XYZ file of C-alpha atoms in Angstrom:
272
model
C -31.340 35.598 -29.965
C -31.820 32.142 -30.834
C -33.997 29.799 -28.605
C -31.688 27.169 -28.194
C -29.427 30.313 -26.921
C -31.838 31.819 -24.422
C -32.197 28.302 -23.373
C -28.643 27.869 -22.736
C -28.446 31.013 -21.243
C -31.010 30.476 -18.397
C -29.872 27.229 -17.794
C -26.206 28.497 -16.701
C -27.833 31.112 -14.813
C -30.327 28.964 -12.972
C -26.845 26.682 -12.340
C -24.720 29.840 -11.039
C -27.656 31.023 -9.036
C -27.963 27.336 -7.570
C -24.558 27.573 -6.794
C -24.491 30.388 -4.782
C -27.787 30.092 -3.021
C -26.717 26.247 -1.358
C -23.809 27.532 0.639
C -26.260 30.321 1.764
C -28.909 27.825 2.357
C -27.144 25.067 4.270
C -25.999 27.780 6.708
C -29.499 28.184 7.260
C -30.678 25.101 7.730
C -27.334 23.917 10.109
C -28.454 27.692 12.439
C -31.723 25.896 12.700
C -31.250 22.775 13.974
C -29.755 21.336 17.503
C -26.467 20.576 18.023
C -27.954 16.558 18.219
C -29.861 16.716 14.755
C -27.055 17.819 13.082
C -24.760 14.562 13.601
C -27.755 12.152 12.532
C -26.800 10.237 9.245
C -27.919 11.475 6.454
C -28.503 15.043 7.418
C -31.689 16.793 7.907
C -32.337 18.545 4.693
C -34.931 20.561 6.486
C -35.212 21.396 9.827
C -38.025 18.880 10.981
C -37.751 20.733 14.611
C -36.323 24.430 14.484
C -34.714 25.774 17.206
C -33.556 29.591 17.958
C -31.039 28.574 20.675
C -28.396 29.641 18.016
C -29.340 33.114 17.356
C -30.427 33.464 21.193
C -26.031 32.599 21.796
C -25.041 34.305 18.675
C -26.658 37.954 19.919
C -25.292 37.405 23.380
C -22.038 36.292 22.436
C -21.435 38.466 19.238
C -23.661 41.402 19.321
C -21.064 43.672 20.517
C -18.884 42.538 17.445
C -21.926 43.389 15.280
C -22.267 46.928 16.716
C -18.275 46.962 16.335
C -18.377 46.072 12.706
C -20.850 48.542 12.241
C -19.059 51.572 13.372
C -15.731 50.720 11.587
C -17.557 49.856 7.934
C -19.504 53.122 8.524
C -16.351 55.107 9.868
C -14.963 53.906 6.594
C -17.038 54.632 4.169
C -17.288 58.375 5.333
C -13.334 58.513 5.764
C -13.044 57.049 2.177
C -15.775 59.747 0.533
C -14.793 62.437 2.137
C -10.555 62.065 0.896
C -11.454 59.797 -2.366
C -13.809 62.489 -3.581
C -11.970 65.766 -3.922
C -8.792 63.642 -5.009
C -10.676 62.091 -7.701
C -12.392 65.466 -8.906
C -8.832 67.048 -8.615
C -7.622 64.130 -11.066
C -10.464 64.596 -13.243
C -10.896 68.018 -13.768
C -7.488 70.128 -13.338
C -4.352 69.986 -15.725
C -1.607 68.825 -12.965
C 2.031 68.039 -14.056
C 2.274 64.300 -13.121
C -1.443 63.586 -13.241
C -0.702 60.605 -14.753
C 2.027 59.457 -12.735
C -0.040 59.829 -9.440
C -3.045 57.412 -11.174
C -0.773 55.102 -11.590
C 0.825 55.418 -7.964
C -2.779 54.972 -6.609
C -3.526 51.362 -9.267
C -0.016 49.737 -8.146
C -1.506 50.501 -4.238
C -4.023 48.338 -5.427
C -1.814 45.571 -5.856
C 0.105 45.563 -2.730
C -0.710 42.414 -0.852
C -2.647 43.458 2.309
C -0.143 41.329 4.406
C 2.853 43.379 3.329
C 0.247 46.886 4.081
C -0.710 44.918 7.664
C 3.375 44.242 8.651
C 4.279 47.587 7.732
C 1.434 49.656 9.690
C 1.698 47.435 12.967
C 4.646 49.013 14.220
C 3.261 52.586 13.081
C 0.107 51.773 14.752
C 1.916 50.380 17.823
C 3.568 53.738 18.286
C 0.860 56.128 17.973
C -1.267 54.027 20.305
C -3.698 52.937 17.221
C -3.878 49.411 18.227
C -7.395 47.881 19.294
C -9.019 51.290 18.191
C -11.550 52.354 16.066
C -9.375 54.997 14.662
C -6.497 52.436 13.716
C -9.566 49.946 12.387
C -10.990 52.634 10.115
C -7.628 54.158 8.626
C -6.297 50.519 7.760
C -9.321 49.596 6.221
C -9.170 53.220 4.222
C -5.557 51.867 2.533
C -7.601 49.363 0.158
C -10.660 51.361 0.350
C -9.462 55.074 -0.758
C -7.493 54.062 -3.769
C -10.183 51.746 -5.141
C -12.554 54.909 -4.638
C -10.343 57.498 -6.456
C -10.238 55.052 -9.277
C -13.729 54.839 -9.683
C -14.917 58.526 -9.073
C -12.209 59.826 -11.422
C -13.509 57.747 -14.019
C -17.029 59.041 -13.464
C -16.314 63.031 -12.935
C -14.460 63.174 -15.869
C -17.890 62.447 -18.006
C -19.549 65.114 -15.845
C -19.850 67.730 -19.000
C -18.001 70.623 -18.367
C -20.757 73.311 -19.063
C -22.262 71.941 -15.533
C -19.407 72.829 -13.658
C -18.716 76.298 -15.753
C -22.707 77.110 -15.063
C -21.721 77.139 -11.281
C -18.517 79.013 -12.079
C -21.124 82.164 -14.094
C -23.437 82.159 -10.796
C -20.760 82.960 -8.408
C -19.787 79.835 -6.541
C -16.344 78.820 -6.075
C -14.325 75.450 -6.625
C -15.532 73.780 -3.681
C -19.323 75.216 -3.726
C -19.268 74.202 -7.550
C -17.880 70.907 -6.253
C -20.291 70.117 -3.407
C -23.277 71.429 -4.977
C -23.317 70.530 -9.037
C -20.302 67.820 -9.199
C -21.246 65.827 -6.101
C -25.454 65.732 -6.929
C -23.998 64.735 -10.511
C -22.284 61.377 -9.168
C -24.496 60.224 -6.666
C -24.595 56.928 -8.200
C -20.439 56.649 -8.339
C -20.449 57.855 -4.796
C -22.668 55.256 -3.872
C -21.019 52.590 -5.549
C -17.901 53.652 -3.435
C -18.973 53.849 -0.905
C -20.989 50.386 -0.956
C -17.581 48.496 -1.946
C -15.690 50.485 0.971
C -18.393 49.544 3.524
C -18.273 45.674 2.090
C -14.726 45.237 2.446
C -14.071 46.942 5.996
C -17.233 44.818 7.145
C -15.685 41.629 5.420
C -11.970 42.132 6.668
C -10.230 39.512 8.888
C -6.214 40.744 8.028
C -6.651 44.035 9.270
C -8.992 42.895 12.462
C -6.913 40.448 13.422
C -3.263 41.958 12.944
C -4.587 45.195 14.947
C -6.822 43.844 17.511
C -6.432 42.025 20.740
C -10.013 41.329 21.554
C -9.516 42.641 25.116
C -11.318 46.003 24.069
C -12.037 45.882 20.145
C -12.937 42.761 18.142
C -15.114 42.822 14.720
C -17.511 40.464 13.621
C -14.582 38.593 11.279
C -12.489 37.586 14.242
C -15.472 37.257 16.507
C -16.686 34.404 14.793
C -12.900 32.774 14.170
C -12.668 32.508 17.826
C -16.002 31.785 18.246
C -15.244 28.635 15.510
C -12.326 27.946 18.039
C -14.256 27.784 21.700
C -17.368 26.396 20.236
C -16.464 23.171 17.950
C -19.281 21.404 19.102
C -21.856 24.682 18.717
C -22.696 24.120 15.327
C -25.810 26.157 15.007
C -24.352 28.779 17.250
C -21.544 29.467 14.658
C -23.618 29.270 11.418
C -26.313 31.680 13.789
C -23.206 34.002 13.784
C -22.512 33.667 10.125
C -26.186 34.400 9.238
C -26.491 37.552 11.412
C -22.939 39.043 9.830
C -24.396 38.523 6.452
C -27.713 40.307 6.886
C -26.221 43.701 6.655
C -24.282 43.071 3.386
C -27.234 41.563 1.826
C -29.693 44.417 2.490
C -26.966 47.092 1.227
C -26.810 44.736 -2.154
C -30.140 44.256 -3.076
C -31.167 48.305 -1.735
C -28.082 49.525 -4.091
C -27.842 47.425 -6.741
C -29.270 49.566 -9.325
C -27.168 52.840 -8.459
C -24.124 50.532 -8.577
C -24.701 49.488 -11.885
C -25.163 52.802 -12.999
C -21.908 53.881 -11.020
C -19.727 51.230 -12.539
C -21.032 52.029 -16.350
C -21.315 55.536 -16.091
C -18.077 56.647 -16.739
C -17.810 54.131 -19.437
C -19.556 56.310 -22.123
C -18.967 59.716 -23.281
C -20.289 61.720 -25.694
């Protein structure tokens, strides 16, 4: 590559990474300063006088939401693997009349706008008694999540080479031993990359959490900190505390899984 290439090339990376890192910084620095410092002209690139008054409000305020958050991304991401995964190997590996038809069912799901999947599983969810539960939290967030799942892991089992799968087959084991114990090992990187996506958009979703929540017994992180935005105008640091603390779980899960999903989203891409 030329010089004046790999020049350019760092340049626009050093520029995108820039980009990024200042919202991510100035939500930082605002958490960290008082609500006073931050209406002095210019503002405080720094924080010249730190104060943890914002995170102290932020875990009494919004910890529960946290610990909600938690249990519905995790609820999801289990929900999502365990029906995404035998669909997808079902796609992948048997000869079904209308195969096709059904992958294409499960991309045009994709592109249903979550408002029109929120209207029309209100009144279902009103009826069973779903509303402001963890249940009804987890299987809306699984309508986006599952489909995106199946996509991936059927594109990724059907590289798996079949002499794995007929190995498990000549020592005895049946479809779903041969599934759970070759096929399953086999795409540990695709399963993590599913379940890393699932987990980042139940934790990141406000349509769901607020069309199916009340906040008298249930409330997420999402629509924690929208109402928190709403009572505490003046709290500043308190909201960008908030902001801080929901991102800290994403961010770990990123930079811990980055290299099996780049190995999840490419594998499928080559066979031999």
């Amino acid at each position: 590559m030329p010089t004046a290439q790999r020049v350019t090339n760092t340049a626009v990376g050093v520029v995108l990474v820039l980009v990024f890192l200042a919202p991510v910084y100035w939500m930082i620095n605002v958490s960290l300063q008082s609500s006073a410092a931050l209406l002095r002209t210019p503002p405080a690139w720094f924080p010249a006088d730190p104060t943890w008054s914002g995170y102290a409000e932020a875990v009494r305020t919004q910890g529960d939401n946290l610990l909600t958050s938690l249990v519905i991304a995790l609820g999801t991401v289990v929900f999502t693997l365990l029906l995404s995964a035998p669909a997808a190997y079902a796609l992948a590996r048997f000869r079904l009349r209308g195969t096709l038809a059904l992958v294409l069912v499960v991309l045009l799901v994709q592109m249903v706008p979550g408002i029109v999947m929120a209207n029309s599983l209100y009144p279902v969810f009103s009826q069973l008694g779903l509303l402001d539960s963890y249940v009804g939290m987890i299987l809306a967030d699984s309508t986006l999540t599952v489909p995106f799942a199946v996509l991936i892991l059927r594109t990724f089992m059907s590289g798996v080479p079949k002499e794995l799968i007929e190995a498990g087959y000549v020592d005895g084991a049946g479809q779903w031993r041969t599934f759970g114990s070759v096929v399953v090992p086999v795409c540990r990187n695709a399963l993590i990359t599913a379940g890393l996506f699932s987990f980042l958009f139940a934790w990141a979703d406000f349509l769901f959490a607020v069309s199916f929540t009340t906040g008298n017994t249930l409330q997420p992180i999402t629509v924690g900190i929208y109402r928190f935005v709403g009572n505490q105008t003046t709290n500043w640091n308190g909201v960008m505390a908030t902001a801080v603390l929901a991102s800290i779980p994403a961010a770990i899960l990123l930079l811990t899984a980055q290299r099996y999903v780049a190995a999840g989203i490419t594998g499928g891409g080559v066979k031999d």
